């Protein structure tokens, strides 16, 4: 990656480095044309065979989306065999850094979660899945802003997870169970991750414990959703129930939107003190049926009246224990990730 005083693309003057990993590095630079600071993330996409074109497409999708709770992607620059993402620079710290000081007060946690949910739902409405929701990707600006980062490389989460074994563990804690079995990511998997972040913000503890990615995968696919009251005994029981639904093993059991998850959590935590605008919407009332002008006479032979056959229950996803094949597949998938991490670490490089 470029060093301080160097220029990227004839336009961006590097000010200082933020961090470097096996697959990506980030610097803060000055845009010499517009006179503003930007963050530039360099993705070494050719180190993961077959993903270069996919990453470029995803980055361009990210650059086309604008929302106050999403870090803006200003430019996408192919340089040599790498891909540079020029992004909005947010002065402040990450939620992960804030949680280093301990758990958040419920009101502050809800403020951050609500902003993150607004950005996440904006993505989902446009058919984009973030895929890497975690505290280090939630930026808390000094001006009070809250933004989701890494939008431009949402689909590149697999790549950033294999930079080192610790990075694999850090991200695996927020992965929905179906992803360990190789299912495609969807809105429900992002909502699961946000529920895991909410658990951590409110309790100060990780929702999923484990020393290795394999242990975390086993916990996610075998154990029931974690109980917030075990990590935070003072938590209201309804709040714990909301997060259990948010981290349900079956994606169909999770709230339909990130905003709905946070609204239910706010109502559970604050009760009558929750703002009316964030309370879960009541079910629509069924309009009363008009009274007939003259009621029909009662049937003198009710026993002979035809009886409607009971309607069969609609088919739906089966509940209960996961199929026996799920755990071996999940563990094999995570083992493959860890093996890739070892290879990349041995290969060296930024």
mmCIF file of C-alpha atoms in Angstrom:
data_model
loop_
_atom_site.group_PDB
_atom_site.id
_atom_site.type_symbol
_atom_site.label_atom_id
_atom_site.label_comp_id
_atom_site.label_asym_id
_atom_site.label_seq_id
_atom_site.Cartn_x
_atom_site.Cartn_y
_atom_site.Cartn_z
ATOM 1 C CA UNK A 1 0.000 0.000 0.000
ATOM 2 C CA UNK A 2 1.104 3.563 -0.539
ATOM 3 C CA UNK A 3 2.904 5.340 2.254
ATOM 4 C CA UNK A 4 2.549 8.884 3.553
ATOM 5 C CA UNK A 5 3.293 11.635 1.012
ATOM 6 C CA UNK A 6 2.632 9.275 -1.916
ATOM 7 C CA UNK A 7 -0.194 9.929 -4.368
ATOM 8 C CA UNK A 8 -2.741 7.396 -5.575
ATOM 9 C CA UNK A 9 -4.275 7.743 -9.000
ATOM 10 C CA UNK A 10 -2.773 11.188 -9.422
ATOM 11 C CA UNK A 11 -5.458 12.572 -7.115
ATOM 12 C CA UNK A 12 -5.322 11.146 -3.585
ATOM 13 C CA UNK A 13 -2.383 12.147 -1.368
ATOM 14 C CA UNK A 14 -1.778 9.592 1.367
ATOM 15 C CA UNK A 15 -1.752 11.044 4.893
ATOM 16 C CA UNK A 16 -1.300 7.986 7.093
ATOM 17 C CA UNK A 17 -1.985 4.265 7.302
ATOM 18 C CA UNK A 18 -4.910 2.909 9.312
ATOM 19 C CA UNK A 19 -4.210 -0.816 9.165
ATOM 20 C CA UNK A 20 -2.871 -3.665 7.048
ATOM 21 C CA UNK A 21 -3.922 -7.306 6.774
ATOM 22 C CA UNK A 22 -3.204 -10.268 4.555
ATOM 23 C CA UNK A 23 -5.922 -9.358 2.050
ATOM 24 C CA UNK A 24 -6.571 -5.620 2.507
ATOM 25 C CA UNK A 25 -5.024 -2.407 3.786
ATOM 26 C CA UNK A 26 -6.494 1.020 4.554
ATOM 27 C CA UNK A 27 -5.051 4.533 4.452
ATOM 28 C CA UNK A 28 -6.439 7.999 5.050
ATOM 29 C CA UNK A 29 -5.785 10.337 2.137
ATOM 30 C CA UNK A 30 -6.626 13.833 0.952
ATOM 31 C CA UNK A 31 -8.641 14.244 -2.228
ATOM 32 C CA UNK A 32 -6.572 16.937 -3.953
ATOM 33 C CA UNK A 33 -9.425 17.765 -6.343
ATOM 34 C CA UNK A 34 -12.274 18.219 -3.843
ATOM 35 C CA UNK A 35 -10.149 19.061 -0.801
ATOM 36 C CA UNK A 36 -11.614 16.463 1.557
ATOM 37 C CA UNK A 37 -10.295 13.490 3.498
ATOM 38 C CA UNK A 38 -11.165 10.008 2.301
ATOM 39 C CA UNK A 39 -10.456 6.450 3.384
ATOM 40 C CA UNK A 40 -8.940 4.201 0.730
ATOM 41 C CA UNK A 41 -9.174 0.451 1.092
ATOM 42 C CA UNK A 42 -6.947 -1.624 -1.127
ATOM 43 C CA UNK A 43 -8.264 -5.132 -1.756
ATOM 44 C CA UNK A 44 -5.787 -7.689 -3.036
ATOM 45 C CA UNK A 45 -8.512 -9.437 -5.003
ATOM 46 C CA UNK A 46 -6.248 -11.537 -7.202
ATOM 47 C CA UNK A 47 -5.080 -13.435 -4.113
ATOM 48 C CA UNK A 48 -8.470 -15.142 -4.064
ATOM 49 C CA UNK A 49 -8.820 -16.783 -7.468
ATOM 50 C CA UNK A 50 -12.063 -16.199 -9.316
ATOM 51 C CA UNK A 51 -13.396 -13.379 -7.143
ATOM 52 C CA UNK A 52 -11.925 -10.322 -8.847
ATOM 53 C CA UNK A 53 -14.835 -9.654 -11.215
ATOM 54 C CA UNK A 54 -17.398 -10.316 -8.500
ATOM 55 C CA UNK A 55 -15.770 -7.844 -6.116
ATOM 56 C CA UNK A 56 -15.646 -5.156 -8.758
ATOM 57 C CA UNK A 57 -19.344 -5.583 -9.515
ATOM 58 C CA UNK A 58 -20.281 -5.473 -5.837
ATOM 59 C CA UNK A 59 -18.132 -2.396 -5.254
ATOM 60 C CA UNK A 60 -19.865 -0.547 -8.076
ATOM 61 C CA UNK A 61 -23.268 -1.472 -6.633
ATOM 62 C CA UNK A 62 -22.136 -0.056 -3.299
ATOM 63 C CA UNK A 63 -21.022 3.141 -4.974
ATOM 64 C CA UNK A 64 -24.524 3.629 -6.389
ATOM 65 C CA UNK A 65 -26.283 3.568 -2.987
ATOM 66 C CA UNK A 66 -26.550 6.612 -0.735
ATOM 67 C CA UNK A 67 -27.964 6.758 2.805
ATOM 68 C CA UNK A 68 -27.014 8.802 5.902
ATOM 69 C CA UNK A 69 -26.289 5.590 7.849
ATOM 70 C CA UNK A 70 -24.060 4.023 5.192
ATOM 71 C CA UNK A 71 -20.442 4.938 4.531
ATOM 72 C CA UNK A 72 -20.436 6.371 1.022
ATOM 73 C CA UNK A 73 -18.276 4.759 -1.659
ATOM 74 C CA UNK A 74 -16.964 7.589 -3.842
ATOM 75 C CA UNK A 75 -14.837 5.764 -6.373
ATOM 76 C CA UNK A 76 -13.642 2.328 -7.478
ATOM 77 C CA UNK A 77 -10.134 2.232 -8.951
ATOM 78 C CA UNK A 78 -8.491 -0.866 -10.422
ATOM 79 C CA UNK A 79 -4.736 -0.545 -9.840
ATOM 80 C CA UNK A 80 -2.459 -3.330 -11.085
ATOM 81 C CA UNK A 81 -4.048 -6.529 -9.782
ATOM 82 C CA UNK A 82 -5.782 -4.808 -6.878
ATOM 83 C CA UNK A 83 -9.003 -2.901 -6.346
ATOM 84 C CA UNK A 84 -9.081 0.459 -4.536
ATOM 85 C CA UNK A 85 -12.272 1.637 -2.857
ATOM 86 C CA UNK A 86 -12.330 5.363 -2.140
ATOM 87 C CA UNK A 87 -14.776 5.869 0.707
ATOM 88 C CA UNK A 88 -16.152 8.513 3.016
ATOM 89 C CA UNK A 89 -13.836 9.154 5.962
ATOM 90 C CA UNK A 90 -15.621 9.069 9.331
ATOM 91 C CA UNK A 91 -13.761 10.729 12.187
ATOM 92 C CA UNK A 92 -14.455 8.777 15.359
ATOM 93 C CA UNK A 93 -14.250 5.169 16.495
ATOM 94 C CA UNK A 94 -15.971 1.853 15.920
ATOM 95 C CA UNK A 95 -18.622 0.231 18.084
ATOM 96 C CA UNK A 96 -16.060 -2.491 18.829
ATOM 97 C CA UNK A 97 -13.743 0.124 20.316
ATOM 98 C CA UNK A 98 -16.604 1.648 22.315
ATOM 99 C CA UNK A 99 -17.506 -1.764 23.740
ATOM 100 C CA UNK A 100 -13.930 -2.053 24.970
ATOM 101 C CA UNK A 101 -15.080 0.303 27.745
ATOM 102 C CA UNK A 102 -17.941 -2.016 28.715
ATOM 103 C CA UNK A 103 -21.572 -2.508 27.789
ATOM 104 C CA UNK A 104 -23.691 0.419 26.644
ATOM 105 C CA UNK A 105 -26.664 1.944 28.393
ATOM 106 C CA UNK A 106 -29.863 0.700 26.740
ATOM 107 C CA UNK A 107 -30.778 4.135 25.377
ATOM 108 C CA UNK A 108 -27.378 4.550 23.699
ATOM 109 C CA UNK A 109 -27.409 0.982 22.403
ATOM 110 C CA UNK A 110 -30.863 1.520 20.884
ATOM 111 C CA UNK A 111 -29.735 4.761 19.267
ATOM 112 C CA UNK A 112 -26.835 2.999 17.542
ATOM 113 C CA UNK A 113 -28.848 -0.092 16.635
ATOM 114 C CA UNK A 114 -31.677 1.990 15.211
ATOM 115 C CA UNK A 115 -29.322 3.886 12.923
ATOM 116 C CA UNK A 116 -27.615 0.691 11.785
ATOM 117 C CA UNK A 117 -31.004 -0.904 11.137
ATOM 118 C CA UNK A 118 -32.094 2.042 8.998
ATOM 119 C CA UNK A 119 -29.020 1.662 6.801
ATOM 120 C CA UNK A 120 -29.426 -2.109 6.641
ATOM 121 C CA UNK A 121 -33.077 -1.958 5.606
ATOM 122 C CA UNK A 122 -32.164 0.598 2.926
ATOM 123 C CA UNK A 123 -29.728 -1.952 1.478
ATOM 124 C CA UNK A 124 -32.221 -4.801 1.651
ATOM 125 C CA UNK A 125 -34.909 -2.764 -0.101
ATOM 126 C CA UNK A 126 -32.478 -2.434 -3.011
ATOM 127 C CA UNK A 127 -31.568 -6.087 -3.091
ATOM 128 C CA UNK A 128 -28.135 -5.697 -1.459
ATOM 129 C CA UNK A 129 -26.991 -7.910 1.427
ATOM 130 C CA UNK A 130 -24.231 -6.556 3.668
ATOM 131 C CA UNK A 131 -22.931 -9.972 4.828
ATOM 132 C CA UNK A 132 -20.477 -8.647 7.412
ATOM 133 C CA UNK A 133 -22.412 -6.848 10.151
ATOM 134 C CA UNK A 134 -20.263 -6.703 13.289
ATOM 135 C CA UNK A 135 -19.195 -4.055 15.834
ATOM 136 C CA UNK A 136 -15.994 -3.170 13.957
ATOM 137 C CA UNK A 137 -18.090 -2.318 10.872
ATOM 138 C CA UNK A 138 -20.341 0.118 12.754
ATOM 139 C CA UNK A 139 -18.682 3.538 12.864
ATOM 140 C CA UNK A 140 -19.528 6.081 15.571
ATOM 141 C CA UNK A 141 -18.662 9.525 14.256
ATOM 142 C CA UNK A 142 -17.485 12.305 16.546
ATOM 143 C CA UNK A 143 -20.370 14.399 15.189
ATOM 144 C CA UNK A 144 -22.894 11.840 16.459
ATOM 145 C CA UNK A 145 -23.340 9.951 13.208
ATOM 146 C CA UNK A 146 -23.660 6.179 13.019
ATOM 147 C CA UNK A 147 -22.697 4.467 9.764
ATOM 148 C CA UNK A 148 -22.296 0.941 8.463
ATOM 149 C CA UNK A 149 -18.896 0.449 6.861
ATOM 150 C CA UNK A 150 -17.612 -1.910 4.171
ATOM 151 C CA UNK A 151 -20.686 -1.473 2.009
ATOM 152 C CA UNK A 152 -18.620 -1.520 -1.172
ATOM 153 C CA UNK A 153 -17.152 -4.918 -0.309
ATOM 154 C CA UNK A 154 -20.201 -6.526 1.230
ATOM 155 C CA UNK A 155 -19.773 -9.701 -0.817
ATOM 156 C CA UNK A 156 -16.057 -9.747 -0.083
ATOM 157 C CA UNK A 157 -16.638 -10.714 3.536
ATOM 158 C CA UNK A 158 -15.277 -14.179 2.810
ATOM 159 C CA UNK A 159 -12.010 -12.608 1.708
ATOM 160 C CA UNK A 160 -11.531 -10.342 4.706
ATOM 161 C CA UNK A 161 -12.378 -13.222 7.056
ATOM 162 C CA UNK A 162 -9.408 -15.276 5.946
ATOM 163 C CA UNK A 163 -6.723 -12.710 6.669
ATOM 164 C CA UNK A 164 -5.773 -14.506 9.863
ATOM 165 C CA UNK A 165 -7.279 -17.018 12.271
ATOM 166 C CA UNK A 166 -8.288 -14.292 14.740
ATOM 167 C CA UNK A 167 -10.216 -12.488 12.015
ATOM 168 C CA UNK A 168 -12.060 -15.695 11.185
ATOM 169 C CA UNK A 169 -13.144 -16.062 14.810
ATOM 170 C CA UNK A 170 -14.147 -12.414 15.068
ATOM 171 C CA UNK A 171 -16.513 -12.571 12.127
ATOM 172 C CA UNK A 172 -17.776 -16.128 12.700
ATOM 173 C CA UNK A 173 -19.432 -14.981 15.934
ATOM 174 C CA UNK A 174 -21.958 -12.978 13.905
ATOM 175 C CA UNK A 175 -22.641 -15.537 11.164
ATOM 176 C CA UNK A 176 -26.138 -16.995 10.979
ATOM 177 C CA UNK A 177 -26.323 -20.801 11.330
ATOM 178 C CA UNK A 178 -27.453 -21.361 7.746
ATOM 179 C CA UNK A 179 -24.276 -19.721 6.421
ATOM 180 C CA UNK A 180 -22.101 -22.364 8.081
ATOM 181 C CA UNK A 181 -23.939 -24.937 5.970
ATOM 182 C CA UNK A 182 -23.215 -23.053 2.759
ATOM 183 C CA UNK A 183 -26.599 -21.358 2.270
ATOM 184 C CA UNK A 184 -26.693 -18.037 0.423
ATOM 185 C CA UNK A 185 -26.746 -14.911 2.586
ATOM 186 C CA UNK A 186 -30.019 -12.989 2.669
ATOM 187 C CA UNK A 187 -31.714 -10.234 4.690
ATOM 188 C CA UNK A 188 -32.394 -12.731 7.498
ATOM 189 C CA UNK A 189 -28.677 -13.474 7.925
ATOM 190 C CA UNK A 190 -27.942 -9.732 8.247
ATOM 191 C CA UNK A 191 -30.745 -9.451 10.826
ATOM 192 C CA UNK A 192 -29.232 -12.348 12.791
ATOM 193 C CA UNK A 193 -25.891 -10.509 12.844
ATOM 194 C CA UNK A 194 -27.538 -7.292 14.039
ATOM 195 C CA UNK A 195 -29.259 -9.225 16.846
ATOM 196 C CA UNK A 196 -25.858 -10.636 17.856
ATOM 197 C CA UNK A 197 -24.449 -7.091 17.885
ATOM 198 C CA UNK A 198 -27.407 -5.947 20.018
ATOM 199 C CA UNK A 199 -26.749 -8.775 22.490
ATOM 200 C CA UNK A 200 -23.131 -7.669 22.803
ATOM 201 C CA UNK A 201 -23.931 -3.949 23.072
ATOM 202 C CA UNK A 202 -26.449 -4.517 25.891
ATOM 203 C CA UNK A 203 -24.545 -7.169 27.872
ATOM 204 C CA UNK A 204 -20.888 -6.463 27.111
ATOM 205 C CA UNK A 205 -20.430 -10.139 26.185
ATOM 206 C CA UNK A 206 -20.295 -11.946 22.868
ATOM 207 C CA UNK A 207 -23.495 -13.706 21.918
ATOM 208 C CA UNK A 208 -21.533 -16.745 20.705
ATOM 209 C CA UNK A 209 -18.563 -17.966 22.698
ATOM 210 C CA UNK A 210 -15.840 -20.254 21.393
ATOM 211 C CA UNK A 211 -12.077 -20.439 21.061
ATOM 212 C CA UNK A 212 -12.087 -21.506 17.414
ATOM 213 C CA UNK A 213 -14.309 -21.045 14.361
ATOM 214 C CA UNK A 214 -15.242 -24.739 14.576
ATOM 215 C CA UNK A 215 -16.449 -24.303 18.174
ATOM 216 C CA UNK A 216 -18.450 -21.223 17.196
ATOM 217 C CA UNK A 217 -19.998 -23.043 14.228
ATOM 218 C CA UNK A 218 -21.000 -25.930 16.484
ATOM 219 C CA UNK A 219 -22.585 -23.527 18.972
ATOM 220 C CA UNK A 220 -24.518 -21.671 16.248
ATOM 221 C CA UNK A 221 -25.853 -24.836 14.612
ATOM 222 C CA UNK A 222 -26.469 -27.008 17.693
ATOM 223 C CA UNK A 223 -27.242 -24.737 20.640
ATOM 224 C CA UNK A 224 -30.433 -22.704 21.136
ATOM 225 C CA UNK A 225 -30.227 -18.919 20.706
ATOM 226 C CA UNK A 226 -28.359 -17.292 23.610
ATOM 227 C CA UNK A 227 -30.298 -15.858 26.548
ATOM 228 C CA UNK A 228 -29.587 -12.172 27.213
ATOM 229 C CA UNK A 229 -30.550 -12.580 30.878
ATOM 230 C CA UNK A 230 -27.680 -14.995 31.442
ATOM 231 C CA UNK A 231 -25.198 -12.339 30.304
ATOM 232 C CA UNK A 232 -27.156 -9.378 31.742
ATOM 233 C CA UNK A 233 -29.353 -10.565 34.641
ATOM 234 C CA UNK A 234 -31.197 -7.222 34.843
ATOM 235 C CA UNK A 235 -32.430 -7.479 31.266
ATOM 236 C CA UNK A 236 -36.227 -7.521 30.904
ATOM 237 C CA UNK A 237 -37.508 -10.952 29.902
ATOM 238 C CA UNK A 238 -39.292 -9.542 26.796
ATOM 239 C CA UNK A 239 -35.980 -8.075 25.575
ATOM 240 C CA UNK A 240 -34.303 -11.456 25.903
ATOM 241 C CA UNK A 241 -37.181 -13.000 23.945
ATOM 242 C CA UNK A 242 -36.762 -10.449 21.135
ATOM 243 C CA UNK A 243 -33.069 -11.286 20.731
ATOM 244 C CA UNK A 244 -33.774 -15.018 20.815
ATOM 245 C CA UNK A 245 -36.127 -14.488 17.877
ATOM 246 C CA UNK A 246 -33.535 -12.330 16.161
ATOM 247 C CA UNK A 247 -30.979 -15.141 16.476
ATOM 248 C CA UNK A 248 -33.381 -18.004 15.767
ATOM 249 C CA UNK A 249 -31.806 -20.913 13.910
ATOM 250 C CA UNK A 250 -34.629 -20.870 11.356
ATOM 251 C CA UNK A 251 -34.402 -17.675 9.243
ATOM 252 C CA UNK A 252 -38.203 -17.662 8.878
ATOM 253 C CA UNK A 253 -38.562 -17.156 12.653
ATOM 254 C CA UNK A 254 -36.559 -13.894 12.688
ATOM 255 C CA UNK A 255 -38.148 -10.433 12.385
ATOM 256 C CA UNK A 256 -38.851 -9.496 8.778
ATOM 257 C CA UNK A 257 -36.730 -6.321 8.861
ATOM 258 C CA UNK A 258 -33.881 -4.889 10.904
ATOM 259 C CA UNK A 259 -36.079 -1.947 11.848
ATOM 260 C CA UNK A 260 -38.716 -4.311 13.202
ATOM 261 C CA UNK A 261 -36.097 -6.072 15.338
ATOM 262 C CA UNK A 262 -34.954 -2.805 16.909
ATOM 263 C CA UNK A 263 -38.517 -1.520 17.359
ATOM 264 C CA UNK A 264 -39.487 -4.671 19.249
ATOM 265 C CA UNK A 265 -36.312 -4.486 21.326
ATOM 266 C CA UNK A 266 -36.952 -0.824 22.179
ATOM 267 C CA UNK A 267 -40.515 -1.590 23.226
ATOM 268 C CA UNK A 268 -39.285 -4.476 25.389
ATOM 269 C CA UNK A 269 -36.549 -2.412 27.045
ATOM 270 C CA UNK A 270 -38.399 0.870 27.537
ATOM 271 C CA UNK A 271 -42.040 -0.179 27.652
ATOM 272 C CA UNK A 272 -44.315 2.872 27.838
ATOM 273 C CA UNK A 273 -41.277 5.150 27.542
ATOM 274 C CA UNK A 274 -40.547 3.953 23.988
ATOM 275 C CA UNK A 275 -41.332 6.585 21.330
ATOM 276 C CA UNK A 276 -44.654 5.906 19.648
ATOM 277 C CA UNK A 277 -43.030 5.963 16.213
ATOM 278 C CA UNK A 278 -40.866 2.949 17.063
ATOM 279 C CA UNK A 279 -43.529 0.819 18.699
ATOM 280 C CA UNK A 280 -44.370 -2.313 16.674
ATOM 281 C CA UNK A 281 -47.365 -1.601 14.466
ATOM 282 C CA UNK A 282 -50.594 -3.242 15.663
ATOM 283 C CA UNK A 283 -52.321 -5.752 13.450
ATOM 284 C CA UNK A 284 -54.871 -4.077 11.170
ATOM 285 C CA UNK A 285 -58.370 -4.197 12.553
ATOM 286 C CA UNK A 286 -60.905 -6.300 10.654
ATOM 287 C CA UNK A 287 -63.884 -4.097 9.648
ATOM 288 C CA UNK A 288 -67.178 -5.268 11.137
ATOM 289 C CA UNK A 289 -69.515 -7.088 8.794
ATOM 290 C CA UNK A 290 -72.730 -5.323 7.880
ATOM 291 C CA UNK A 291 -75.847 -6.720 9.558
ATOM 292 C CA UNK A 292 -78.240 -8.417 7.075
ATOM 293 C CA UNK A 293 -81.568 -6.641 6.593
ATOM 294 C CA UNK A 294 -83.540 -9.664 7.733
ATOM 295 C CA UNK A 295 -81.689 -12.542 9.387
ATOM 296 C CA UNK A 296 -82.427 -15.950 7.884
ATOM 297 C CA UNK A 297 -84.569 -18.301 9.890
ATOM 298 C CA UNK A 298 -82.644 -20.926 11.838
ATOM 299 C CA UNK A 299 -82.160 -24.263 10.067
ATOM 300 C CA UNK A 300 -84.689 -26.680 11.550
ATOM 301 C CA UNK A 301 -82.342 -29.615 10.813
ATOM 302 C CA UNK A 302 -78.877 -28.518 11.814
ATOM 303 C CA UNK A 303 -77.673 -32.098 11.906
ATOM 304 C CA UNK A 304 -78.275 -32.340 8.145
ATOM 305 C CA UNK A 305 -76.410 -29.135 7.310
ATOM 306 C CA UNK A 306 -73.152 -29.745 5.432
ATOM 307 C CA UNK A 307 -70.074 -29.283 7.592
ATOM 308 C CA UNK A 308 -66.999 -27.632 6.104
ATOM 309 C CA UNK A 309 -63.975 -29.892 6.124
ATOM 310 C CA UNK A 310 -61.161 -28.674 8.350
ATOM 311 C CA UNK A 311 -58.593 -26.670 6.374
ATOM 312 C CA UNK A 312 -55.167 -28.309 6.405
ATOM 313 C CA UNK A 313 -52.426 -26.319 8.076
ATOM 314 C CA UNK A 314 -50.201 -24.503 5.586
ATOM 315 C CA UNK A 315 -46.884 -26.159 4.861
ATOM 316 C CA UNK A 316 -43.906 -24.436 6.377
ATOM 317 C CA UNK A 317 -40.366 -25.012 7.468
ATOM 318 C CA UNK A 318 -39.929 -27.798 9.942
ATOM 319 C CA UNK A 319 -38.895 -26.860 13.424
ATOM 320 C CA UNK A 320 -36.835 -28.752 15.915
ATOM 321 C CA UNK A 321 -33.520 -30.474 15.572
ATOM 322 C CA UNK A 322 -31.440 -29.606 12.541
ATOM 323 C CA UNK A 323 -30.782 -32.370 9.963
ATOM 324 C CA UNK A 324 -27.960 -34.691 10.845
ATOM 325 C CA UNK A 325 -25.910 -33.638 7.808
ATOM 326 C CA UNK A 326 -25.789 -29.977 8.842
ATOM 327 C CA UNK A 327 -23.097 -30.156 11.505
ATOM 328 C CA UNK A 328 -20.459 -32.043 9.440
ATOM 329 C CA UNK A 329 -21.013 -29.695 6.508
ATOM 330 C CA UNK A 330 -20.779 -26.656 8.762
ATOM 331 C CA UNK A 331 -17.592 -27.817 10.407
ATOM 332 C CA UNK A 332 -16.054 -28.740 7.064
ATOM 333 C CA UNK A 333 -16.849 -25.280 5.688
ATOM 334 C CA UNK A 334 -15.231 -23.536 8.648
ATOM 335 C CA UNK A 335 -12.225 -25.854 8.512
ATOM 336 C CA UNK A 336 -11.753 -24.838 4.876
ATOM 337 C CA UNK A 337 -11.774 -21.176 5.881
ATOM 338 C CA UNK A 338 -9.157 -21.754 8.564
ATOM 339 C CA UNK A 339 -6.991 -23.745 6.116
ATOM 340 C CA UNK A 340 -7.168 -20.836 3.662
ATOM 341 C CA UNK A 341 -6.162 -18.498 6.468
ATOM 342 C CA UNK A 342 -3.052 -20.537 7.171
ATOM 343 C CA UNK A 343 -2.060 -20.533 3.507
ATOM 344 C CA UNK A 344 -2.527 -16.799 3.193
ATOM 345 C CA UNK A 345 -0.581 -16.104 6.372
ATOM 346 C CA UNK A 346 2.296 -18.234 5.143
ATOM 347 C CA UNK A 347 2.216 -16.429 1.790
ATOM 348 C CA UNK A 348 2.907 -13.147 3.565
ATOM 349 C CA UNK A 349 2.289 -9.740 2.060
ATOM 350 C CA UNK A 350 0.158 -6.787 3.204
#
